[in-house]
XYZ file of C-alpha atoms in Angstrom:
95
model
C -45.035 35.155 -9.988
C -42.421 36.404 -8.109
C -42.883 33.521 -5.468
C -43.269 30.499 -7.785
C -39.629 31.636 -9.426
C -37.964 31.828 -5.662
C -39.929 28.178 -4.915
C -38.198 27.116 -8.206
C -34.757 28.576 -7.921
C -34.822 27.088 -4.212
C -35.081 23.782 -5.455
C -32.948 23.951 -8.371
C -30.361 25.072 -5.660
C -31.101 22.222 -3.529
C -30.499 19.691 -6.571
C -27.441 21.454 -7.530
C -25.885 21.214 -3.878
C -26.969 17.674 -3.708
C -25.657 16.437 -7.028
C -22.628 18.572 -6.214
C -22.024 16.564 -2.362
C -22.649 13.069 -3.977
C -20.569 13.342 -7.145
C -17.659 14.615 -4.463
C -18.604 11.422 -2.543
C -18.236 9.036 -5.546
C -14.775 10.801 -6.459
C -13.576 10.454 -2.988
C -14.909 6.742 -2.750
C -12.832 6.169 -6.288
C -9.772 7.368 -5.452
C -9.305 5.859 -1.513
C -10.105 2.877 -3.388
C -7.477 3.347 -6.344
C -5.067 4.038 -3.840
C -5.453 0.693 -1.720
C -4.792 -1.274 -4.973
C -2.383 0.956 -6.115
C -0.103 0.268 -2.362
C -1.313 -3.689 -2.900
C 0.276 -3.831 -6.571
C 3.366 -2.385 -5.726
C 3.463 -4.527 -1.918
C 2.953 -7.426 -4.253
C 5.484 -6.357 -6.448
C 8.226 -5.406 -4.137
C 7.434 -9.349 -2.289
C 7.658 -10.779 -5.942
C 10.809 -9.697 -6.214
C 12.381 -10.288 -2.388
C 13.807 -14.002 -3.540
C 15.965 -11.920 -5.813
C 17.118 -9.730 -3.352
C 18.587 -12.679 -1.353
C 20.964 -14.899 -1.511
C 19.292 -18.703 -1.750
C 22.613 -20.757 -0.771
C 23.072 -18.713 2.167
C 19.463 -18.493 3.193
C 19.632 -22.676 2.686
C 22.915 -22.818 4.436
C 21.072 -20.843 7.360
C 18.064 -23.440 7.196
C 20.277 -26.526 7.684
C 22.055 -24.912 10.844
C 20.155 -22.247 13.045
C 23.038 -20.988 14.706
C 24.442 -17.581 15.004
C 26.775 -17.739 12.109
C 28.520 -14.668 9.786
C 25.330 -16.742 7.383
C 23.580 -15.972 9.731
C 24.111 -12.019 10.148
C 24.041 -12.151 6.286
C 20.578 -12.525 5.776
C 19.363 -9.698 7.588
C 21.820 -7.222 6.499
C 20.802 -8.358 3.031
C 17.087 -7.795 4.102
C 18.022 -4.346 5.502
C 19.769 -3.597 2.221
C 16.507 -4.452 0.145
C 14.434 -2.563 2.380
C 16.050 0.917 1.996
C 16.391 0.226 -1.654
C 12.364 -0.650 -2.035
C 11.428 2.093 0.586
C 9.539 -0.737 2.867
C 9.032 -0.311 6.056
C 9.957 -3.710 7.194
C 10.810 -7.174 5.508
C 10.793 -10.665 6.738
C 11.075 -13.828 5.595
C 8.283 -16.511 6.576
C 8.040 -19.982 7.062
């Protein structure tokens, strides 16, 4: 009798430990993926909001002549500006 309760214990144990590993798993799958949405949203958000952050005559003014101007030293001290207010590591504007 003895033996059949150690041979049932033992794999109670075993089911335990196993249920225990995979529901860790699962929580740690759930949350690395909660996270990457979570930094998407707010990326999205913070690029959303960029055009405000700028100012569009000077950024047009800039477009129509690509030359070192005080326009042009404008832009990315505005860009700078928006960055350490967001907390972003790096802005840029693309084409």
């Amino acid at each position: 009798m003895n033996r059949l309760s150690t041979k049932i214990g033992f794999v109670l144990l075993t089911g335990m430990v196993i249920t225990l590993i995979g529901s860790l798993l699962l929580m740690y799958i759930s949350t690395n993926d909660t996270v990457e949405k979570t930094i998407a949203m707010s990326s999205l958000d913070i690029a959303s909001t960029l055009p405000q952050g700028i100012n569009p005559t000077s950024y047009a003014d800039f477009l129509s002549n690509q030359s070192e101007t005080s326009t042009y030293w404008e832009i990315p001290e505005q860009l700078d500006d928006y960055r350490q207010k967001t907390g972003a590591l790096c802005i840029y504007i693309g084409d």
